[in-house]
Amino acid sequence: MTYQAPTPSALSTMLDTVKFDASGLIAAIAQQHDTGEVLMIAWMTREALQETLETGRVCYFSRSRQKLWRKGETSGQIQHLHEARLDCDGDAVLLLVNQIGVACHTGRRSCFYRAFGPDGLVELTKPEIDPKALYGKQA
Amino acid sequence: MTYQAPTPSALSTMLDTVKFDASGLIAAIAQQHDTGEVLMIAWMTREALQETLETGRVCYFSRSRQKLWRKGETSGQIQHLHEARLDCDGDAVLLLVNQIGVACHTGRRSCFYRAFGPDGLVELTKPEIDPKALYGKQA
């Protein structure tokens, strides 16, 4: 499936439908389009969602850095958009993506790698990539 | 798979690991455990997460009503927990559930039923259940 960007007028109309919160944010869940694996959750401003829909490359908004976060721009672990979906009350989006490499900054495919077990948190997966290889000296 | 609740001491330790935000909330994503379908996103307080993990029945926190929201207590559309997972920064959980009936208050299986299409939002699914049948005169 090749992602097809909306026309400018359709994009504008759709963005007006989205209910950003008091901080101008919506929750965005990324799911691997073919396996169904939930990879991560992050946040988007209107500008981030617009760029994502226009380019087909996922762009979040970093709450800690207070700026657009083009997923993979440092690490190379980019997310190609297949489809974006809006939820019933318009304040969350589900992104069906093709994740290149790993989604998690720990080097794991998914950020949800710990299970609440009977005796404590259980680590379900090990890093596939050394975080130092993803971020260099920053890690 | 039968859900196994944590011991009281493990539960307490795990809850201390979760990073609730300034409003005492974390995001909670519900995914159908066997099909991988993402059903909904909602919010949890520590109390809601504790009840969910103790009982194996999903309980959210309603931000609009400002109280615990035992999913399905009015509609019968309950969520049985199979596994709960915590993300890397500890501020979101992924709930693998068995959804009885439908997750969405519109009567659809998933709340993410609208796609951002080239010419506007596209409705992907129709209601399976009349919302009036779920909520009676409240709908």
PDB file of C-alpha atoms in Angstrom:
ATOM      1  CA  MET A   1       0.000   0.000   0.000  1.00  0.00           C
ATOM      2  CA  THR A   2       1.373   3.366  -0.970  1.00  0.00           C
ATOM      3  CA  TYR A   3       0.403   6.274   1.216  1.00  0.00           C
ATOM      4  CA  GLN A   4      -1.519   8.976  -0.616  1.00  0.00           C
ATOM      5  CA  ALA A   5      -1.392  12.463   0.895  1.00  0.00           C
ATOM      6  CA  PRO A   6      -4.621  14.441   1.146  1.00  0.00           C
ATOM      7  CA  THR A   7      -5.370  17.411  -1.079  1.00  0.00           C
ATOM      8  CA  PRO A   8      -4.642  20.751   0.634  1.00  0.00           C
ATOM      9  CA  SER A   9      -8.341  21.548   1.126  1.00  0.00           C
ATOM     10  CA  ALA A  10      -9.149  18.066   2.447  1.00  0.00           C
ATOM     11  CA  LEU A  11      -6.176  18.273   4.795  1.00  0.00           C
ATOM     12  CA  SER A  12      -7.287  21.613   6.179  1.00  0.00           C
ATOM     13  CA  THR A  13     -10.849  20.374   6.731  1.00  0.00           C
ATOM     14  CA  MET A  14      -9.651  17.205   8.450  1.00  0.00           C
ATOM     15  CA  LEU A  15      -7.254  19.057  10.719  1.00  0.00           C
ATOM     16  CA  ASP A  16     -10.161  21.269  11.799  1.00  0.00           C
ATOM     17  CA  THR A  17     -11.988  18.103  12.917  1.00  0.00           C
ATOM     18  CA  VAL A  18      -9.215  17.083  15.313  1.00  0.00           C
ATOM     19  CA  LYS A  19      -9.685  18.160  18.920  1.00  0.00           C
ATOM     20  CA  PHE A  20      -6.339  19.265  20.262  1.00  0.00           C
ATOM     21  CA  ASP A  21      -6.251  19.690  24.035  1.00  0.00           C
ATOM     22  CA  ALA A  22      -5.573  22.856  26.031  1.00  0.00           C
ATOM     23  CA  SER A  23      -1.848  22.409  25.323  1.00  0.00           C
ATOM     24  CA  GLY A  24      -2.535  21.942  21.608  1.00  0.00           C
ATOM     25  CA  LEU A  25      -1.765  18.218  21.688  1.00  0.00           C
ATOM     26  CA  ILE A  26      -3.299  14.883  20.747  1.00  0.00           C
ATOM     27  CA  ALA A  27      -2.086  11.395  21.590  1.00  0.00           C
ATOM     28  CA  ALA A  28      -0.645   9.405  18.688  1.00  0.00           C
ATOM     29  CA  ILE A  29      -0.247   5.623  18.800  1.00  0.00           C
ATOM     30  CA  ALA A  30       2.109   4.000  16.294  1.00  0.00           C
ATOM     31  CA  GLN A  31       1.326   0.446  15.214  1.00  0.00           C
ATOM     32  CA  GLN A  32       3.311  -1.663  12.739  1.00  0.00           C
ATOM     33  CA  HIS A  33       0.878  -1.949   9.838  1.00  0.00           C
ATOM     34  CA  ASP A  34       1.406  -5.613   8.972  1.00  0.00           C
ATOM     35  CA  THR A  35       2.126  -7.324  12.294  1.00  0.00           C
ATOM     36  CA  GLY A  36      -0.187  -5.238  14.477  1.00  0.00           C
ATOM     37  CA  GLU A  37       2.537  -4.647  17.045  1.00  0.00           C
ATOM     38  CA  VAL A  38       1.960  -1.468  19.048  1.00  0.00           C
ATOM     39  CA  LEU A  39       5.295   0.328  18.899  1.00  0.00           C
ATOM     40  CA  MET A  40       4.945   3.522  20.915  1.00  0.00           C
ATOM     41  CA  ILE A  41       2.787   6.410  21.970  1.00  0.00           C
ATOM     42  CA  ALA A  42       3.771  10.040  21.574  1.00  0.00           C
ATOM     43  CA  TRP A  43       2.173  13.437  21.034  1.00  0.00           C
ATOM     44  CA  MET A  44       1.343  15.635  18.086  1.00  0.00           C
ATOM     45  CA  THR A  45       0.488  19.258  17.566  1.00  0.00           C
ATOM     46  CA  ARG A  46      -1.580  20.357  14.593  1.00  0.00           C
ATOM     47  CA  GLU A  47       1.654  21.235  12.830  1.00  0.00           C
ATOM     48  CA  ALA A  48       3.126  17.770  13.505  1.00  0.00           C
ATOM     49  CA  LEU A  49      -0.001  16.001  12.272  1.00  0.00           C
ATOM     50  CA  GLN A  50      -0.112  18.219   9.194  1.00  0.00           C
ATOM     51  CA  GLU A  51       3.503  17.454   8.317  1.00  0.00           C
ATOM     52  CA  THR A  52       2.927  13.737   8.895  1.00  0.00           C
ATOM     53  CA  LEU A  53      -0.087  13.653   6.591  1.00  0.00           C
ATOM     54  CA  GLU A  54       1.585  15.819   3.939  1.00  0.00           C
ATOM     55  CA  THR A  55       4.869  13.939   3.794  1.00  0.00           C
ATOM     56  CA  GLY A  56       3.960  10.382   4.807  1.00  0.00           C
ATOM     57  CA  ARG A  57       6.828  10.475   7.316  1.00  0.00           C
ATOM     58  CA  VAL A  58       5.805  10.508  10.956  1.00  0.00           C
ATOM     59  CA  CYS A  59       6.554  13.708  12.862  1.00  0.00           C
ATOM     60  CA  TYR A  60       5.644  14.029  16.555  1.00  0.00           C
ATOM     61  CA  PHE A  61       5.927  16.919  18.968  1.00  0.00           C
ATOM     62  CA  SER A  62       8.413  16.478  21.776  1.00  0.00           C
ATOM     63  CA  ARG A  63       6.894  17.728  25.022  1.00  0.00           C
ATOM     64  CA  SER A  64      10.274  17.717  26.776  1.00  0.00           C
ATOM     65  CA  ARG A  65      12.052  19.626  24.008  1.00  0.00           C
ATOM     66  CA  GLN A  66       8.948  21.629  23.000  1.00  0.00           C
ATOM     67  CA  LYS A  67       9.587  21.238  19.293  1.00  0.00           C
ATOM     68  CA  LEU A  68       8.750  19.084  16.302  1.00  0.00           C
ATOM     69  CA  TRP A  69      10.286  15.645  16.515  1.00  0.00           C
ATOM     70  CA  ARG A  70      10.803  14.081  13.121  1.00  0.00           C
ATOM     71  CA  LYS A  71      10.988  10.470  14.193  1.00  0.00           C
ATOM     72  CA  GLY A  72      14.303   9.006  13.118  1.00  0.00           C
ATOM     73  CA  GLU A  73      16.005  12.247  12.136  1.00  0.00           C
ATOM     74  CA  THR A  74      18.841  11.517  14.562  1.00  0.00           C
ATOM     75  CA  SER A  75      18.644   7.750  14.844  1.00  0.00           C
ATOM     76  CA  GLY A  76      17.608   6.842  11.292  1.00  0.00           C
ATOM     77  CA  GLN A  77      14.734   4.790  12.766  1.00  0.00           C
ATOM     78  CA  ILE A  78      12.038   6.458  10.692  1.00  0.00           C
ATOM     79  CA  GLN A  79       8.360   5.629  10.403  1.00  0.00           C
ATOM     80  CA  HIS A  80       6.717   5.544   6.998  1.00  0.00           C
ATOM     81  CA  LEU A  81       3.004   6.214   7.245  1.00  0.00           C
ATOM     82  CA  HIS A  82       0.569   3.737   5.693  1.00  0.00           C
ATOM     83  CA  GLU A  83      -2.633   5.124   7.123  1.00  0.00           C
ATOM     84  CA  ALA A  84      -3.677   7.497   9.904  1.00  0.00           C
ATOM     85  CA  ARG A  85      -6.972   7.040  11.746  1.00  0.00           C
ATOM     86  CA  LEU A  86      -8.907   9.349  14.051  1.00  0.00           C
ATOM     87  CA  ASP A  87     -10.823   8.116  17.077  1.00  0.00           C
ATOM     88  CA  CYS A  88     -14.487   8.681  17.886  1.00  0.00           C
ATOM     89  CA  ASP A  89     -14.004  11.787  19.983  1.00  0.00           C
ATOM     90  CA  GLY A  90     -11.335  13.199  17.701  1.00  0.00           C
ATOM     91  CA  ASP A  91      -8.565  13.567  20.252  1.00  0.00           C
ATOM     92  CA  ALA A  92      -6.298  10.640  19.402  1.00  0.00           C
ATOM     93  CA  VAL A  93      -4.822   9.184  16.231  1.00  0.00           C
ATOM     94  CA  LEU A  94      -3.684   5.691  15.345  1.00  0.00           C
ATOM     95  CA  LEU A  95      -0.780   5.620  12.905  1.00  0.00           C
ATOM     96  CA  LEU A  96      -0.315   2.469  10.861  1.00  0.00           C
ATOM     97  CA  VAL A  97       3.352   2.637   9.968  1.00  0.00           C
ATOM     98  CA  ASN A  98       6.274   0.761   8.596  1.00  0.00           C
ATOM     99  CA  GLN A  99       8.907   1.145  11.281  1.00  0.00           C
ATOM    100  CA  ILE A 100      12.467   1.088   9.996  1.00  0.00           C
ATOM    101  CA  GLY A 101      14.650  -0.554  12.626  1.00  0.00           C
ATOM    102  CA  VAL A 102      13.378   0.005  16.137  1.00  0.00           C
ATOM    103  CA  ALA A 103      10.862   2.423  17.643  1.00  0.00           C
ATOM    104  CA  CYS A 104      12.232   2.571  21.173  1.00  0.00           C
ATOM    105  CA  HIS A 105      15.184   4.679  22.258  1.00  0.00           C
ATOM    106  CA  THR A 106      16.400   1.676  24.278  1.00  0.00           C
ATOM    107  CA  GLY A 107      17.035  -0.158  20.995  1.00  0.00           C
ATOM    108  CA  ARG A 108      13.949  -2.349  21.267  1.00  0.00           C
ATOM    109  CA  ARG A 109      11.359  -2.703  18.555  1.00  0.00           C
ATOM    110  CA  SER A 110       8.498  -1.588  20.841  1.00  0.00           C
ATOM    111  CA  CYS A 111       8.482   0.747  23.833  1.00  0.00           C
ATOM    112  CA  PHE A 112       6.028  -1.592  25.602  1.00  0.00           C
ATOM    113  CA  TYR A 113       8.616  -4.200  26.529  1.00  0.00           C
ATOM    114  CA  ARG A 114       7.775  -4.702  30.216  1.00  0.00           C
ATOM    115  CA  ALA A 115       4.826  -6.757  31.421  1.00  0.00           C
ATOM    116  CA  PHE A 116       3.109  -6.438  34.791  1.00  0.00           C
ATOM    117  CA  GLY A 117       3.766  -9.961  36.037  1.00  0.00           C
ATOM    118  CA  PRO A 118       2.592 -11.811  39.176  1.00  0.00           C
ATOM    119  CA  ASP A 119       5.881 -11.065  40.942  1.00  0.00           C
ATOM    120  CA  GLY A 120       6.905  -7.782  39.326  1.00  0.00           C
ATOM    121  CA  LEU A 121       7.752  -6.244  35.974  1.00  0.00           C
ATOM    122  CA  VAL A 122       8.997  -8.766  33.421  1.00  0.00           C
ATOM    123  CA  GLU A 123      11.266  -7.725  30.561  1.00  0.00           C
ATOM    124  CA  LEU A 124       9.797  -9.239  27.403  1.00  0.00           C
ATOM    125  CA  THR A 125      12.441  -8.293  24.848  1.00  0.00           C
ATOM    126  CA  LYS A 126      16.094  -7.353  24.716  1.00  0.00           C
ATOM    127  CA  PRO A 127      17.503  -4.445  22.713  1.00  0.00           C
ATOM    128  CA  GLU A 128      18.072  -5.297  19.055  1.00  0.00           C
ATOM    129  CA  ILE A 129      20.391  -2.354  18.575  1.00  0.00           C
ATOM    130  CA  ASP A 130      22.815  -0.708  20.995  1.00  0.00           C
ATOM    131  CA  PRO A 131      21.359   2.745  21.790  1.00  0.00           C
ATOM    132  CA  LYS A 132      24.871   4.165  21.413  1.00  0.00           C
ATOM    133  CA  ALA A 133      24.773   3.078  17.780  1.00  0.00           C
ATOM    134  CA  LEU A 134      21.486   4.972  17.362  1.00  0.00           C
ATOM    135  CA  TYR A 135      22.413   8.233  19.022  1.00  0.00           C
ATOM    136  CA  GLY A 136      26.194   8.234  19.198  1.00  0.00           C
ATOM    137  CA  LYS A 137      27.594  10.094  22.166  1.00  0.00           C
ATOM    138  CA  GLN A 138      24.177  11.391  23.168  1.00  0.00           C
ATOM    139  CA  ALA A 139      23.056   7.978  24.466  1.00  0.00           C
TER     140      ALA A 139
ATOM    141  CA  MET B   1      -4.145 -17.508  28.688  1.00  0.00           C
ATOM    142  CA  THR B   2      -5.548 -16.840  32.111  1.00  0.00           C
ATOM    143  CA  TYR B   3      -4.650 -13.558  33.706  1.00  0.00           C
ATOM    144  CA  GLN B   4      -2.757 -13.877  36.960  1.00  0.00           C
ATOM    145  CA  ALA B   5      -2.986 -10.948  39.349  1.00  0.00           C
ATOM    146  CA  PRO B   6       0.200  -9.748  41.043  1.00  0.00           C
ATOM    147  CA  THR B   7       0.905 -10.340  44.706  1.00  0.00           C
ATOM    148  CA  PRO B   8       0.097  -7.299  46.879  1.00  0.00           C
ATOM    149  CA  SER B   9       3.749  -6.418  47.410  1.00  0.00           C
ATOM    150  CA  ALA B  10       4.627  -6.825  43.708  1.00  0.00           C
ATOM    151  CA  LEU B  11       1.614  -4.715  42.786  1.00  0.00           C
ATOM    152  CA  SER B  12       2.634  -1.926  45.125  1.00  0.00           C
ATOM    153  CA  THR B  13       6.221  -1.923  43.828  1.00  0.00           C
ATOM    154  CA  MET B  14       5.079  -1.895  40.201  1.00  0.00           C
ATOM    155  CA  LEU B  15       2.618   0.935  40.765  1.00  0.00           C
ATOM    156  CA  ASP B  16       5.446   2.972  42.272  1.00  0.00           C
ATOM    157  CA  THR B  17       7.334   2.559  38.976  1.00  0.00           C
ATOM    158  CA  VAL B  18       4.549   4.155  36.933  1.00  0.00           C
ATOM    159  CA  LYS B  19       4.963   7.853  36.236  1.00  0.00           C
ATOM    160  CA  PHE B  20       1.577   9.473  36.554  1.00  0.00           C
ATOM    161  CA  ASP B  21       1.422  13.018  35.179  1.00  0.00           C
ATOM    162  CA  ALA B  22       0.647  16.245  37.076  1.00  0.00           C
ATOM    163  CA  SER B  23      -3.057  15.325  36.948  1.00  0.00           C
ATOM    164  CA  GLY B  24      -2.321  11.829  38.254  1.00  0.00           C
ATOM    165  CA  LEU B  25      -2.996  10.174  34.901  1.00  0.00           C
ATOM    166  CA  ILE B  26      -1.374   7.841  32.398  1.00  0.00           C
ATOM    167  CA  ALA B  27      -2.525   6.960  28.892  1.00  0.00           C
ATOM    168  CA  ALA B  28      -3.881   3.433  28.443  1.00  0.00           C
ATOM    169  CA  ILE B  29      -4.193   1.783  25.038  1.00  0.00           C
ATOM    170  CA  ALA B  30      -6.486  -1.237  24.714  1.00  0.00           C
ATOM    171  CA  GLN B  31      -5.622  -3.820  22.069  1.00  0.00           C
ATOM    172  CA  GLN B  32      -7.521  -7.017  21.309  1.00  0.00           C
ATOM    173  CA  HIS B  33      -5.057  -9.687  22.433  1.00  0.00           C
ATOM    174  CA  ASP B  34      -5.483 -12.141  19.565  1.00  0.00           C
ATOM    175  CA  THR B  35      -6.210 -10.003  16.504  1.00  0.00           C
ATOM    176  CA  GLY B  36      -3.962  -7.062  17.379  1.00  0.00           C
ATOM    177  CA  GLU B  37      -6.743  -4.569  16.680  1.00  0.00           C
ATOM    178  CA  VAL B  38      -6.261  -1.318  18.597  1.00  0.00           C
ATOM    179  CA  LEU B  39      -9.634  -0.686  20.210  1.00  0.00           C
ATOM    180  CA  MET B  40      -9.382   2.582  22.132  1.00  0.00           C
ATOM    181  CA  ILE B  41      -7.297   4.898  24.224  1.00  0.00           C
ATOM    182  CA  ALA B  42      -8.349   6.193  27.619  1.00  0.00           C
ATOM    183  CA  TRP B  43      -6.820   7.320  30.901  1.00  0.00           C
ATOM    184  CA  MET B  44      -5.985   5.727  34.216  1.00  0.00           C
ATOM    185  CA  THR B  45      -5.213   6.948  37.692  1.00  0.00           C
ATOM    186  CA  ARG B  46      -3.127   4.848  40.056  1.00  0.00           C
ATOM    187  CA  GLU B  47      -6.368   3.624  41.616  1.00  0.00           C
ATOM    188  CA  ALA B  48      -7.773   2.605  38.210  1.00  0.00           C
ATOM    189  CA  LEU B  49      -4.596   0.750  37.245  1.00  0.00           C
ATOM    190  CA  GLN B  50      -4.487  -0.961  40.628  1.00  0.00           C
ATOM    191  CA  GLU B  51      -8.080  -2.161  40.311  1.00  0.00           C
ATOM    192  CA  THR B  52      -7.425  -3.343  36.749  1.00  0.00           C
ATOM    193  CA  LEU B  53      -4.378  -5.363  37.779  1.00  0.00           C
ATOM    194  CA  GLU B  54      -6.060  -6.762  40.893  1.00  0.00           C
ATOM    195  CA  THR B  55      -9.304  -7.829  39.245  1.00  0.00           C
ATOM    196  CA  GLY B  56      -8.327  -8.543  35.638  1.00  0.00           C
ATOM    197  CA  ARG B  57     -11.225  -6.334  34.532  1.00  0.00           C
ATOM    198  CA  VAL B  58     -10.265  -3.052  32.906  1.00  0.00           C
ATOM    199  CA  CYS B  59     -11.097   0.097  34.844  1.00  0.00           C
ATOM    200  CA  TYR B  60     -10.249   3.528  33.445  1.00  0.00           C
ATOM    201  CA  PHE B  61     -10.625   7.005  34.901  1.00  0.00           C
ATOM    202  CA  SER B  62     -13.150   9.240  33.188  1.00  0.00           C
ATOM    203  CA  ARG B  63     -11.703  12.723  32.838  1.00  0.00           C
ATOM    204  CA  SER B  64     -15.105  14.190  31.973  1.00  0.00           C
ATOM    205  CA  ARG B  65     -16.893  12.585  34.937  1.00  0.00           C
ATOM    206  CA  GLN B  66     -13.811  12.663  37.194  1.00  0.00           C
ATOM    207  CA  LYS B  67     -14.390   9.194  38.541  1.00  0.00           C
ATOM    208  CA  LEU B  68     -13.461   5.569  38.027  1.00  0.00           C
ATOM    209  CA  TRP B  69     -14.931   4.142  34.841  1.00  0.00           C
ATOM    210  CA  ARG B  70     -15.360   0.399  35.013  1.00  0.00           C
ATOM    211  CA  LYS B  71     -15.480  -0.314  31.306  1.00  0.00           C
ATOM    212  CA  GLY B  72     -18.762  -2.018  30.465  1.00  0.00           C
ATOM    213  CA  GLU B  73     -20.502  -1.453  33.784  1.00  0.00           C
ATOM    214  CA  THR B  74     -23.370   0.307  31.988  1.00  0.00           C
ATOM    215  CA  SER B  75     -23.085  -1.159  28.498  1.00  0.00           C
ATOM    216  CA  GLY B  76     -21.977  -4.705  29.340  1.00  0.00           C
ATOM    217  CA  GLN B  77     -19.078  -4.270  26.876  1.00  0.00           C
ATOM    218  CA  ILE B  78     -16.400  -5.282  29.342  1.00  0.00           C
ATOM    219  CA  GLN B  79     -12.694  -5.850  28.798  1.00  0.00           C
ATOM    220  CA  HIS B  80     -11.001  -8.882  30.307  1.00  0.00           C
ATOM    221  CA  LEU B  81      -7.312  -8.273  30.837  1.00  0.00           C
ATOM    222  CA  HIS B  82      -4.819 -10.736  29.391  1.00  0.00           C
ATOM    223  CA  GLU B  83      -1.664  -8.747  29.994  1.00  0.00           C
ATOM    224  CA  ALA B  84      -0.695  -5.170  30.829  1.00  0.00           C
ATOM    225  CA  ARG B  85       2.581  -3.677  29.631  1.00  0.00           C
ATOM    226  CA  LEU B  86       4.439  -0.535  30.638  1.00  0.00           C
ATOM    227  CA  ASP B  87       6.347   1.622  28.172  1.00  0.00           C
ATOM    228  CA  CYS B  88       9.988   2.679  28.365  1.00  0.00           C
ATOM    229  CA  ASP B  89       9.410   5.963  30.148  1.00  0.00           C
ATOM    230  CA  GLY B  90       6.738   4.521  32.411  1.00  0.00           C
ATOM    231  CA  ASP B  91       3.922   6.897  31.528  1.00  0.00           C
ATOM    232  CA  ALA B  92       1.736   4.747  29.285  1.00  0.00           C
ATOM    233  CA  VAL B  93       0.336   1.232  29.438  1.00  0.00           C
ATOM    234  CA  LEU B  94      -0.712  -1.176  26.731  1.00  0.00           C
ATOM    235  CA  LEU B  95      -3.587  -3.442  27.752  1.00  0.00           C
ATOM    236  CA  LEU B  96      -3.962  -6.707  25.893  1.00  0.00           C
ATOM    237  CA  VAL B  97      -7.621  -7.507  26.395  1.00  0.00           C
ATOM    238  CA  ASN B  98     -10.487  -9.651  25.334  1.00  0.00           C
ATOM    239  CA  GLN B  99     -13.152  -7.134  24.401  1.00  0.00           C
ATOM    240  CA  ILE B 100     -16.688  -8.386  24.906  1.00  0.00           C
ATOM    241  CA  GLY B 101     -18.877  -6.869  22.202  1.00  0.00           C
ATOM    242  CA  VAL B 102     -17.669  -3.459  21.095  1.00  0.00           C
ATOM    243  CA  ALA B 103     -15.218  -0.961  22.582  1.00  0.00           C
ATOM    244  CA  CYS B 104     -16.640   2.215  21.071  1.00  0.00           C
ATOM    245  CA  HIS B 105     -19.656   4.093  22.414  1.00  0.00           C
ATOM    246  CA  THR B 106     -20.830   4.474  18.799  1.00  0.00           C
ATOM    247  CA  GLY B 107     -21.389   0.701  18.675  1.00  0.00           C
ATOM    248  CA  ARG B 108     -18.252  -0.002  16.645  1.00  0.00           C
ATOM    249  CA  ARG B 109     -15.625  -2.516  17.602  1.00  0.00           C
ATOM    250  CA  SER B 110     -12.823   0.090  17.576  1.00  0.00           C
ATOM    251  CA  CYS B 111     -12.897   3.823  18.277  1.00  0.00           C
ATOM    252  CA  PHE B 112     -10.415   4.356  15.417  1.00  0.00           C
ATOM    253  CA  TYR B 113     -12.945   3.926  12.643  1.00  0.00           C
ATOM    254  CA  ARG B 114     -12.152   6.978  10.508  1.00  0.00           C
ATOM    255  CA  ALA B 115      -9.171   7.164   8.158  1.00  0.00           C
ATOM    256  CA  PHE B 116      -7.513  10.345   6.936  1.00  0.00           C
ATOM    257  CA  GLY B 117      -8.117   9.825   3.209  1.00  0.00           C
ATOM    258  CA  PRO B 118      -6.941  11.785   0.147  1.00  0.00           C
ATOM    259  CA  ASP B 119     -10.276  13.631  -0.052  1.00  0.00           C
ATOM    260  CA  GLY B 120     -11.329  13.687   3.605  1.00  0.00           C
ATOM    261  CA  LEU B 121     -12.167  11.394   6.481  1.00  0.00           C
ATOM    262  CA  VAL B 122     -13.338   7.942   5.406  1.00  0.00           C
ATOM    263  CA  GLU B 123     -15.589   5.821   7.622  1.00  0.00           C
ATOM    264  CA  LEU B 124     -14.041   2.361   7.750  1.00  0.00           C
ATOM    265  CA  THR B 125     -16.672   0.479   9.734  1.00  0.00           C
ATOM    266  CA  LYS B 126     -20.357   0.725  10.578  1.00  0.00           C
ATOM    267  CA  PRO B 127     -21.798   0.238  14.072  1.00  0.00           C
ATOM    268  CA  GLU B 128     -22.304  -3.415  14.981  1.00  0.00           C
ATOM    269  CA  ILE B 129     -24.676  -2.527  17.794  1.00  0.00           C
ATOM    270  CA  ASP B 130     -27.163   0.329  18.103  1.00  0.00           C
ATOM    271  CA  PRO B 131     -25.777   2.654  20.830  1.00  0.00           C
ATOM    272  CA  LYS B 132     -29.315   2.902  22.213  1.00  0.00           C
ATOM    273  CA  ALA B 133     -29.163  -0.811  22.924  1.00  0.00           C
ATOM    274  CA  LEU B 134     -25.924  -0.257  24.833  1.00  0.00           C
ATOM    275  CA  TYR B 135     -26.925   2.688  26.960  1.00  0.00           C
ATOM    276  CA  GLY B 136     -30.712   2.770  26.846  1.00  0.00           C
ATOM    277  CA  LYS B 137     -32.229   6.219  27.124  1.00  0.00           C
ATOM    278  CA  GLN B 138     -28.852   7.769  27.951  1.00  0.00           C
ATOM    279  CA  ALA B 139     -27.658   7.450  24.321  1.00  0.00           C
TER     280      ALA B 139
END
